[in-house]
PDB file of C-alpha atoms in Angstrom:
ATOM      1  CA  UNK A   1      63.227 246.292 125.463  1.00  0.00           C
ATOM      2  CA  UNK A   2      64.404 242.783 126.185  1.00  0.00           C
ATOM      3  CA  UNK A   3      66.054 242.415 129.594  1.00  0.00           C
ATOM      4  CA  UNK A   4      68.956 239.986 129.854  1.00  0.00           C
ATOM      5  CA  UNK A   5      70.432 238.883 133.158  1.00  0.00           C
ATOM      6  CA  UNK A   6      74.051 237.775 133.412  1.00  0.00           C
ATOM      7  CA  UNK A   7      74.545 234.358 134.992  1.00  0.00           C
ATOM      8  CA  UNK A   8      77.775 235.574 136.618  1.00  0.00           C
ATOM      9  CA  UNK A   9      75.800 238.443 138.074  1.00  0.00           C
ATOM     10  CA  UNK A  10      73.437 236.115 139.903  1.00  0.00           C
ATOM     11  CA  UNK A  11      73.739 235.130 143.510  1.00  0.00           C
ATOM     12  CA  UNK A  12      72.055 232.348 145.437  1.00  0.00           C
ATOM     13  CA  UNK A  13      69.434 233.391 147.967  1.00  0.00           C
ATOM     14  CA  UNK A  14      68.343 231.247 150.890  1.00  0.00           C
ATOM     15  CA  UNK A  15      66.662 228.073 149.674  1.00  0.00           C
ATOM     16  CA  UNK A  16      66.866 228.733 145.916  1.00  0.00           C
ATOM     17  CA  UNK A  17      69.271 229.915 143.238  1.00  0.00           C
ATOM     18  CA  UNK A  18      67.312 233.036 142.262  1.00  0.00           C
ATOM     19  CA  UNK A  19      68.805 235.140 139.512  1.00  0.00           C
ATOM     20  CA  UNK A  20      69.799 238.633 140.657  1.00  0.00           C
ATOM     21  CA  UNK A  21      70.955 240.997 137.921  1.00  0.00           C
ATOM     22  CA  UNK A  22      74.020 243.168 138.168  1.00  0.00           C
ATOM     23  CA  UNK A  23      72.879 246.275 136.359  1.00  0.00           C
ATOM     24  CA  UNK A  24      76.233 247.432 135.030  1.00  0.00           C
ATOM     25  CA  UNK A  25      76.876 244.157 133.192  1.00  0.00           C
ATOM     26  CA  UNK A  26      73.312 243.959 131.914  1.00  0.00           C
ATOM     27  CA  UNK A  27      73.369 247.497 130.613  1.00  0.00           C
ATOM     28  CA  UNK A  28      76.728 246.985 128.936  1.00  0.00           C
ATOM     29  CA  UNK A  29      75.396 243.994 127.053  1.00  0.00           C
ATOM     30  CA  UNK A  30      72.105 245.689 126.235  1.00  0.00           C
ATOM     31  CA  UNK A  31      74.020 248.551 124.647  1.00  0.00           C
ATOM     32  CA  UNK A  32      75.557 246.025 122.262  1.00  0.00           C
ATOM     33  CA  UNK A  33      72.343 244.269 121.302  1.00  0.00           C
ATOM     34  CA  UNK A  34      69.657 246.925 121.630  1.00  0.00           C
ATOM     35  CA  UNK A  35      68.948 246.983 117.901  1.00  0.00           C
ATOM     36  CA  UNK A  36      68.761 243.194 117.774  1.00  0.00           C
ATOM     37  CA  UNK A  37      66.483 243.039 120.794  1.00  0.00           C
ATOM     38  CA  UNK A  38      64.055 245.609 119.478  1.00  0.00           C
ATOM     39  CA  UNK A  39      63.934 244.285 115.939  1.00  0.00           C
ATOM     40  CA  UNK A  40      63.778 240.545 116.530  1.00  0.00           C
ATOM     41  CA  UNK A  41      63.944 239.181 120.046  1.00  0.00           C
ATOM     42  CA  UNK A  42      60.820 240.909 121.286  1.00  0.00           C
ATOM     43  CA  UNK A  43      58.868 240.094 118.125  1.00  0.00           C
ATOM     44  CA  UNK A  44      58.906 236.335 117.651  1.00  0.00           C
ATOM     45  CA  UNK A  45      60.297 234.556 120.653  1.00  0.00           C
ATOM     46  CA  UNK A  46      59.557 230.872 121.033  1.00  0.00           C
ATOM     47  CA  UNK A  47      56.851 229.467 123.223  1.00  0.00           C
ATOM     48  CA  UNK A  48      58.099 228.991 126.772  1.00  0.00           C
ATOM     49  CA  UNK A  49      56.558 226.094 128.652  1.00  0.00           C
ATOM     50  CA  UNK A  50      55.885 226.297 132.361  1.00  0.00           C
ATOM     51  CA  UNK A  51      58.707 224.940 134.469  1.00  0.00           C
ATOM     52  CA  UNK A  52      56.044 223.408 136.715  1.00  0.00           C
ATOM     53  CA  UNK A  53      55.018 221.005 133.938  1.00  0.00           C
ATOM     54  CA  UNK A  54      57.898 219.133 132.333  1.00  0.00           C
ATOM     55  CA  UNK A  55      55.933 217.770 129.410  1.00  0.00           C
ATOM     56  CA  UNK A  56      56.993 216.202 126.130  1.00  0.00           C
ATOM     57  CA  UNK A  57      57.219 218.350 123.016  1.00  0.00           C
ATOM     58  CA  UNK A  58      54.878 217.794 120.092  1.00  0.00           C
ATOM     59  CA  UNK A  59      57.689 216.084 118.160  1.00  0.00           C
ATOM     60  CA  UNK A  60      58.489 213.782 121.082  1.00  0.00           C
ATOM     61  CA  UNK A  61      54.833 212.820 121.476  1.00  0.00           C
ATOM     62  CA  UNK A  62      54.667 211.953 117.782  1.00  0.00           C
ATOM     63  CA  UNK A  63      57.804 209.823 118.167  1.00  0.00           C
ATOM     64  CA  UNK A  64      56.390 208.118 121.272  1.00  0.00           C
ATOM     65  CA  UNK A  65      59.142 209.184 123.639  1.00  0.00           C
ATOM     66  CA  UNK A  66      56.916 209.495 126.683  1.00  0.00           C
ATOM     67  CA  UNK A  67      57.526 211.872 129.594  1.00  0.00           C
ATOM     68  CA  UNK A  68      60.878 213.661 130.022  1.00  0.00           C
ATOM     69  CA  UNK A  69      63.061 212.598 132.908  1.00  0.00           C
ATOM     70  CA  UNK A  70      64.522 216.109 133.163  1.00  0.00           C
ATOM     71  CA  UNK A  71      64.013 219.447 131.468  1.00  0.00           C
ATOM     72  CA  UNK A  72      65.154 223.050 131.535  1.00  0.00           C
ATOM     73  CA  UNK A  73      62.852 225.950 130.652  1.00  0.00           C
ATOM     74  CA  UNK A  74      65.278 228.867 131.283  1.00  0.00           C
ATOM     75  CA  UNK A  75      62.465 230.962 132.741  1.00  0.00           C
ATOM     76  CA  UNK A  76      64.172 232.430 135.785  1.00  0.00           C
ATOM     77  CA  UNK A  77      67.308 230.700 137.110  1.00  0.00           C
ATOM     78  CA  UNK A  78      70.014 228.092 136.604  1.00  0.00           C
ATOM     79  CA  UNK A  79      70.382 225.684 139.514  1.00  0.00           C
ATOM     80  CA  UNK A  80      74.041 224.977 140.320  1.00  0.00           C
ATOM     81  CA  UNK A  81      73.048 221.437 141.283  1.00  0.00           C
ATOM     82  CA  UNK A  82      71.850 220.856 137.707  1.00  0.00           C
ATOM     83  CA  UNK A  83      74.399 222.757 135.606  1.00  0.00           C
ATOM     84  CA  UNK A  84      78.136 223.068 135.108  1.00  0.00           C
ATOM     85  CA  UNK A  85      78.799 226.583 133.791  1.00  0.00           C
ATOM     86  CA  UNK A  86      82.138 226.814 132.001  1.00  0.00           C
ATOM     87  CA  UNK A  87      84.781 229.169 133.359  1.00  0.00           C
ATOM     88  CA  UNK A  88      87.875 228.071 131.492  1.00  0.00           C
ATOM     89  CA  UNK A  89      89.989 228.466 128.354  1.00  0.00           C
ATOM     90  CA  UNK A  90      87.953 228.138 125.162  1.00  0.00           C
ATOM     91  CA  UNK A  91      87.828 225.267 122.691  1.00  0.00           C
ATOM     92  CA  UNK A  92      91.380 224.069 121.915  1.00  0.00           C
ATOM     93  CA  UNK A  93      92.628 226.835 124.215  1.00  0.00           C
ATOM     94  CA  UNK A  94      91.261 229.593 121.977  1.00  0.00           C
ATOM     95  CA  UNK A  95      89.639 232.537 123.712  1.00  0.00           C
ATOM     96  CA  UNK A  96      87.822 232.159 126.995  1.00  0.00           C
ATOM     97  CA  UNK A  97      84.597 230.571 128.210  1.00  0.00           C
ATOM     98  CA  UNK A  98      83.109 232.866 130.810  1.00  0.00           C
ATOM     99  CA  UNK A  99      79.876 232.833 132.850  1.00  0.00           C
ATOM    100  CA  UNK A 100      79.629 236.544 131.973  1.00  0.00           C
ATOM    101  CA  UNK A 101      78.597 235.514 128.456  1.00  0.00           C
ATOM    102  CA  UNK A 102      75.500 233.560 129.553  1.00  0.00           C
ATOM    103  CA  UNK A 103      72.219 235.461 129.917  1.00  0.00           C
ATOM    104  CA  UNK A 104      68.612 234.745 130.795  1.00  0.00           C
ATOM    105  CA  UNK A 105      65.775 236.873 129.472  1.00  0.00           C
ATOM    106  CA  UNK A 106      62.450 236.692 127.685  1.00  0.00           C
ATOM    107  CA  UNK A 107      62.062 233.076 128.785  1.00  0.00           C
ATOM    108  CA  UNK A 108      65.235 231.874 127.053  1.00  0.00           C
ATOM    109  CA  UNK A 109      68.948 231.258 127.554  1.00  0.00           C
ATOM    110  CA  UNK A 110      71.408 233.300 125.473  1.00  0.00           C
ATOM    111  CA  UNK A 111      75.037 232.457 124.748  1.00  0.00           C
ATOM    112  CA  UNK A 112      77.008 235.451 123.517  1.00  0.00           C
ATOM    113  CA  UNK A 113      80.417 235.353 121.830  1.00  0.00           C
ATOM    114  CA  UNK A 114      82.449 238.538 121.708  1.00  0.00           C
ATOM    115  CA  UNK A 115      84.807 239.431 118.870  1.00  0.00           C
ATOM    116  CA  UNK A 116      87.811 238.742 121.106  1.00  0.00           C
ATOM    117  CA  UNK A 117      86.804 235.094 121.631  1.00  0.00           C
ATOM    118  CA  UNK A 118      85.194 235.474 125.055  1.00  0.00           C
ATOM    119  CA  UNK A 119      82.203 233.164 124.845  1.00  0.00           C
ATOM    120  CA  UNK A 120      80.017 230.750 126.789  1.00  0.00           C
ATOM    121  CA  UNK A 121      79.135 227.136 127.413  1.00  0.00           C
ATOM    122  CA  UNK A 122      77.415 224.947 129.973  1.00  0.00           C
ATOM    123  CA  UNK A 123      76.615 221.290 130.593  1.00  0.00           C
ATOM    124  CA  UNK A 124      73.781 219.520 132.354  1.00  0.00           C
ATOM    125  CA  UNK A 125      74.678 217.397 135.357  1.00  0.00           C
ATOM    126  CA  UNK A 126      71.911 214.976 134.335  1.00  0.00           C
ATOM    127  CA  UNK A 127      73.725 211.968 132.868  1.00  0.00           C
ATOM    128  CA  UNK A 128      72.423 208.860 131.116  1.00  0.00           C
ATOM    129  CA  UNK A 129      73.926 206.304 128.763  1.00  0.00           C
ATOM    130  CA  UNK A 130      70.954 205.642 126.504  1.00  0.00           C
ATOM    131  CA  UNK A 131      67.943 207.825 125.869  1.00  0.00           C
ATOM    132  CA  UNK A 132      66.776 210.883 123.960  1.00  0.00           C
ATOM    133  CA  UNK A 133      67.865 214.513 124.137  1.00  0.00           C
ATOM    134  CA  UNK A 134      65.980 217.420 122.562  1.00  0.00           C
ATOM    135  CA  UNK A 135      66.427 221.205 122.428  1.00  0.00           C
ATOM    136  CA  UNK A 136      64.784 224.159 120.696  1.00  0.00           C
ATOM    137  CA  UNK A 137      67.272 226.683 119.329  1.00  0.00           C
ATOM    138  CA  UNK A 138      67.320 229.874 117.305  1.00  0.00           C
ATOM    139  CA  UNK A 139      70.496 231.423 115.879  1.00  0.00           C
ATOM    140  CA  UNK A 140      71.332 234.842 114.486  1.00  0.00           C
ATOM    141  CA  UNK A 141      73.609 235.838 111.611  1.00  0.00           C
ATOM    142  CA  UNK A 142      77.065 236.284 113.079  1.00  0.00           C
ATOM    143  CA  UNK A 143      80.743 235.517 112.805  1.00  0.00           C
ATOM    144  CA  UNK A 144      81.583 232.382 110.836  1.00  0.00           C
ATOM    145  CA  UNK A 145      84.382 231.702 113.320  1.00  0.00           C
ATOM    146  CA  UNK A 146      81.764 230.901 115.975  1.00  0.00           C
ATOM    147  CA  UNK A 147      80.277 227.400 116.043  1.00  0.00           C
ATOM    148  CA  UNK A 148      76.940 227.065 117.877  1.00  0.00           C
ATOM    149  CA  UNK A 149      76.827 223.492 119.216  1.00  0.00           C
ATOM    150  CA  UNK A 150      74.396 221.205 121.048  1.00  0.00           C
ATOM    151  CA  UNK A 151      76.183 217.978 121.907  1.00  0.00           C
ATOM    152  CA  UNK A 152      76.481 214.911 124.084  1.00  0.00           C
ATOM    153  CA  UNK A 153      79.791 214.474 125.902  1.00  0.00           C
ATOM    154  CA  UNK A 154      80.937 211.920 128.465  1.00  0.00           C
ATOM    155  CA  UNK A 155      79.938 213.140 131.920  1.00  0.00           C
ATOM    156  CA  UNK A 156      80.026 216.834 132.810  1.00  0.00           C
ATOM    157  CA  UNK A 157      80.796 219.011 129.842  1.00  0.00           C
ATOM    158  CA  UNK A 158      82.571 219.604 126.562  1.00  0.00           C
ATOM    159  CA  UNK A 159      85.570 221.510 127.846  1.00  0.00           C
ATOM    160  CA  UNK A 160      88.247 219.426 126.162  1.00  0.00           C
ATOM    161  CA  UNK A 161      88.959 219.020 122.458  1.00  0.00           C
ATOM    162  CA  UNK A 162      88.598 215.230 122.553  1.00  0.00           C
ATOM    163  CA  UNK A 163      86.700 213.126 125.047  1.00  0.00           C
ATOM    164  CA  UNK A 164      88.477 210.540 127.152  1.00  0.00           C
ATOM    165  CA  UNK A 165      86.389 207.754 125.574  1.00  0.00           C
ATOM    166  CA  UNK A 166      86.579 208.994 121.963  1.00  0.00           C
ATOM    167  CA  UNK A 167      82.800 209.510 122.025  1.00  0.00           C
ATOM    168  CA  UNK A 168      80.914 212.674 121.106  1.00  0.00           C
ATOM    169  CA  UNK A 169      77.548 213.404 119.497  1.00  0.00           C
ATOM    170  CA  UNK A 170      77.077 216.846 117.961  1.00  0.00           C
ATOM    171  CA  UNK A 171      73.370 216.834 117.148  1.00  0.00           C
ATOM    172  CA  UNK A 172      73.672 220.471 116.091  1.00  0.00           C
ATOM    173  CA  UNK A 173      76.877 222.142 114.954  1.00  0.00           C
ATOM    174  CA  UNK A 174      77.259 225.127 112.638  1.00  0.00           C
ATOM    175  CA  UNK A 175      80.630 225.550 110.900  1.00  0.00           C
ATOM    176  CA  UNK A 176      81.793 228.710 109.096  1.00  0.00           C
ATOM    177  CA  UNK A 177      78.222 229.656 108.244  1.00  0.00           C
ATOM    178  CA  UNK A 178      77.627 233.316 109.111  1.00  0.00           C
ATOM    179  CA  UNK A 179      74.045 233.264 107.784  1.00  0.00           C
ATOM    180  CA  UNK A 180      73.206 230.112 109.806  1.00  0.00           C
ATOM    181  CA  UNK A 181      71.704 228.042 106.992  1.00  0.00           C
ATOM    182  CA  UNK A 182      73.508 224.668 107.241  1.00  0.00           C
ATOM    183  CA  UNK A 183      73.188 222.558 110.417  1.00  0.00           C
ATOM    184  CA  UNK A 184      75.526 219.573 110.794  1.00  0.00           C
ATOM    185  CA  UNK A 185      75.322 216.305 112.720  1.00  0.00           C
ATOM    186  CA  UNK A 186      78.562 214.604 113.816  1.00  0.00           C
ATOM    187  CA  UNK A 187      78.971 211.246 115.520  1.00  0.00           C
ATOM    188  CA  UNK A 188      82.360 210.392 117.023  1.00  0.00           C
ATOM    189  CA  UNK A 189      82.915 206.853 118.297  1.00  0.00           C
ATOM    190  CA  UNK A 190      85.924 204.513 118.454  1.00  0.00           C
ATOM    191  CA  UNK A 191      84.666 203.257 115.062  1.00  0.00           C
ATOM    192  CA  UNK A 192      85.392 206.677 113.511  1.00  0.00           C
ATOM    193  CA  UNK A 193      83.497 209.821 112.545  1.00  0.00           C
ATOM    194  CA  UNK A 194      80.180 210.006 110.684  1.00  0.00           C
ATOM    195  CA  UNK A 195      78.279 213.109 109.652  1.00  0.00           C
ATOM    196  CA  UNK A 196      75.289 214.579 107.852  1.00  0.00           C
ATOM    197  CA  UNK A 197      74.015 218.050 107.084  1.00  0.00           C
ATOM    198  CA  UNK A 198      70.774 219.774 106.153  1.00  0.00           C
ATOM    199  CA  UNK A 199      69.709 223.053 104.585  1.00  0.00           C
ATOM    200  CA  UNK A 200      67.433 225.077 106.863  1.00  0.00           C
ATOM    201  CA  UNK A 201      67.102 228.673 108.013  1.00  0.00           C
ATOM    202  CA  UNK A 202      68.335 228.471 111.579  1.00  0.00           C
ATOM    203  CA  UNK A 203      67.389 232.094 112.245  1.00  0.00           C
ATOM    204  CA  UNK A 204      63.912 230.598 112.757  1.00  0.00           C
ATOM    205  CA  UNK A 205      63.149 228.316 115.693  1.00  0.00           C
ATOM    206  CA  UNK A 206      63.968 224.628 115.140  1.00  0.00           C
ATOM    207  CA  UNK A 207      64.063 221.550 117.344  1.00  0.00           C
ATOM    208  CA  UNK A 208      67.159 219.329 117.301  1.00  0.00           C
ATOM    209  CA  UNK A 209      67.126 215.899 118.910  1.00  0.00           C
ATOM    210  CA  UNK A 210      69.059 212.667 119.143  1.00  0.00           C
ATOM    211  CA  UNK A 211      68.161 209.137 120.221  1.00  0.00           C
ATOM    212  CA  UNK A 212      70.996 206.908 121.451  1.00  0.00           C
ATOM    213  CA  UNK A 213      70.450 203.175 122.004  1.00  0.00           C
ATOM    214  CA  UNK A 214      72.570 200.044 122.022  1.00  0.00           C
ATOM    215  CA  UNK A 215      71.349 199.474 118.448  1.00  0.00           C
ATOM    216  CA  UNK A 216      72.535 202.839 117.083  1.00  0.00           C
ATOM    217  CA  UNK A 217      71.887 206.580 116.904  1.00  0.00           C
ATOM    218  CA  UNK A 218      69.191 208.579 115.121  1.00  0.00           C
ATOM    219  CA  UNK A 219      69.237 212.366 114.744  1.00  0.00           C
ATOM    220  CA  UNK A 220      66.071 214.435 114.289  1.00  0.00           C
ATOM    221  CA  UNK A 221      65.420 217.932 112.963  1.00  0.00           C
ATOM    222  CA  UNK A 222      61.913 219.191 113.745  1.00  0.00           C
ATOM    223  CA  UNK A 223      60.850 215.613 114.418  1.00  0.00           C
ATOM    224  CA  UNK A 224      62.142 214.266 111.104  1.00  0.00           C
ATOM    225  CA  UNK A 225      65.063 211.889 110.813  1.00  0.00           C
ATOM    226  CA  UNK A 226      68.193 213.405 109.245  1.00  0.00           C
ATOM    227  CA  UNK A 227      70.927 211.093 110.562  1.00  0.00           C
ATOM    228  CA  UNK A 228      71.134 207.378 111.312  1.00  0.00           C
ATOM    229  CA  UNK A 229      74.006 205.082 112.252  1.00  0.00           C
ATOM    230  CA  UNK A 230      74.294 201.535 113.612  1.00  0.00           C
ATOM    231  CA  UNK A 231      77.057 202.847 115.885  1.00  0.00           C
ATOM    232  CA  UNK A 232      76.331 204.528 119.218  1.00  0.00           C
ATOM    233  CA  UNK A 233      78.011 205.857 122.314  1.00  0.00           C
ATOM    234  CA  UNK A 234      78.266 203.489 125.278  1.00  0.00           C
ATOM    235  CA  UNK A 235      79.282 205.855 128.083  1.00  0.00           C
ATOM    236  CA  UNK A 236      77.152 207.983 130.420  1.00  0.00           C
ATOM    237  CA  UNK A 237      76.599 211.205 128.475  1.00  0.00           C
ATOM    238  CA  UNK A 238      75.837 214.788 129.471  1.00  0.00           C
ATOM    239  CA  UNK A 239      74.099 217.264 127.167  1.00  0.00           C
ATOM    240  CA  UNK A 240      76.016 220.502 126.550  1.00  0.00           C
ATOM    241  CA  UNK A 241      75.222 223.859 124.954  1.00  0.00           C
ATOM    242  CA  UNK A 242      78.240 225.739 123.599  1.00  0.00           C
ATOM    243  CA  UNK A 243      79.202 228.659 121.396  1.00  0.00           C
ATOM    244  CA  UNK A 244      82.743 227.673 120.403  1.00  0.00           C
ATOM    245  CA  UNK A 245      85.319 230.031 118.888  1.00  0.00           C
ATOM    246  CA  UNK A 246      87.518 228.915 115.966  1.00  0.00           C
ATOM    247  CA  UNK A 247      89.745 231.907 115.134  1.00  0.00           C
ATOM    248  CA  UNK A 248      91.025 231.893 111.565  1.00  0.00           C
ATOM    249  CA  UNK A 249      88.178 229.647 110.388  1.00  0.00           C
ATOM    250  CA  UNK A 250      85.536 232.015 109.050  1.00  0.00           C
ATOM    251  CA  UNK A 251      84.994 235.727 109.515  1.00  0.00           C
ATOM    252  CA  UNK A 252      85.611 237.327 112.876  1.00  0.00           C
ATOM    253  CA  UNK A 253      83.066 239.183 114.955  1.00  0.00           C
ATOM    254  CA  UNK A 254      80.281 238.484 117.440  1.00  0.00           C
ATOM    255  CA  UNK A 255      77.680 235.716 117.645  1.00  0.00           C
ATOM    256  CA  UNK A 256      74.528 234.781 119.558  1.00  0.00           C
ATOM    257  CA  UNK A 257      72.800 231.482 120.305  1.00  0.00           C
ATOM    258  CA  UNK A 258      69.309 231.431 121.851  1.00  0.00           C
ATOM    259  CA  UNK A 259      67.879 228.329 123.570  1.00  0.00           C
ATOM    260  CA  UNK A 260      64.187 228.091 124.391  1.00  0.00           C
ATOM    261  CA  UNK A 261      64.231 224.798 126.276  1.00  0.00           C
ATOM    262  CA  UNK A 262      65.981 221.452 126.747  1.00  0.00           C
ATOM    263  CA  UNK A 263      64.499 218.011 127.464  1.00  0.00           C
ATOM    264  CA  UNK A 264      65.984 214.635 128.355  1.00  0.00           C
ATOM    265  CA  UNK A 265      63.934 211.450 127.949  1.00  0.00           C
ATOM    266  CA  UNK A 266      64.724 208.020 129.412  1.00  0.00           C
ATOM    267  CA  UNK A 267      64.924 205.181 126.925  1.00  0.00           C
ATOM    268  CA  UNK A 268      62.330 203.263 128.922  1.00  0.00           C
ATOM    269  CA  UNK A 269      59.667 205.662 127.639  1.00  0.00           C
TER     270      UNK A 269
END
């Protein structure tokens, strides 16, 4: 059976933030997802790259993005110096973002949203104004009221409803889609909002990426362009992974978001 370790249940040992599981929390969660773990998670998990070698993905090599400046493999721990883990009211004050809803297991990061709106989110402390961001994600059928999101937000996290600069890049957002078949791209700048969508089965693994330059923004799905705009964000941006709760917008219930890896590329590449 898949073993998941709660991020809240981890403590830092001397010299390294090694994940230590708290068995009562892990077992409580496993009792909720045992059927899911046996039927799917242990069958077709994504390839997990060694954390010792932060190499470009196949899509990034095809696009000529060079070597990542920073990456996360989610193999064994989350370093507090590299991540801001949300512990706060949820999106627009709905529900709660709790470290208890983040898990590591099977070489991946899991964000779990409970039916009562207790969910998860985190942001990388690695910040850059221009560059490329890329993540490999798999979703599961779940409550339409939960929005899985991968986004860029000014500085450290997407905790507020609107950013202080009016800038936001959602290079993956799922809205009221319990079967997870319609990914959306949203660009928010002082010039207004722009968006695009695709039709793809997100219960399979897919790679979502965005390139932000002074000349504009391009969004990629599995290495293929699906969004382009001459507008771009001009502030230092942090990449965030969130499972946001929108009560009253779509069916209620639970939701899961699984992240295989995350990579950040400098524009100089």
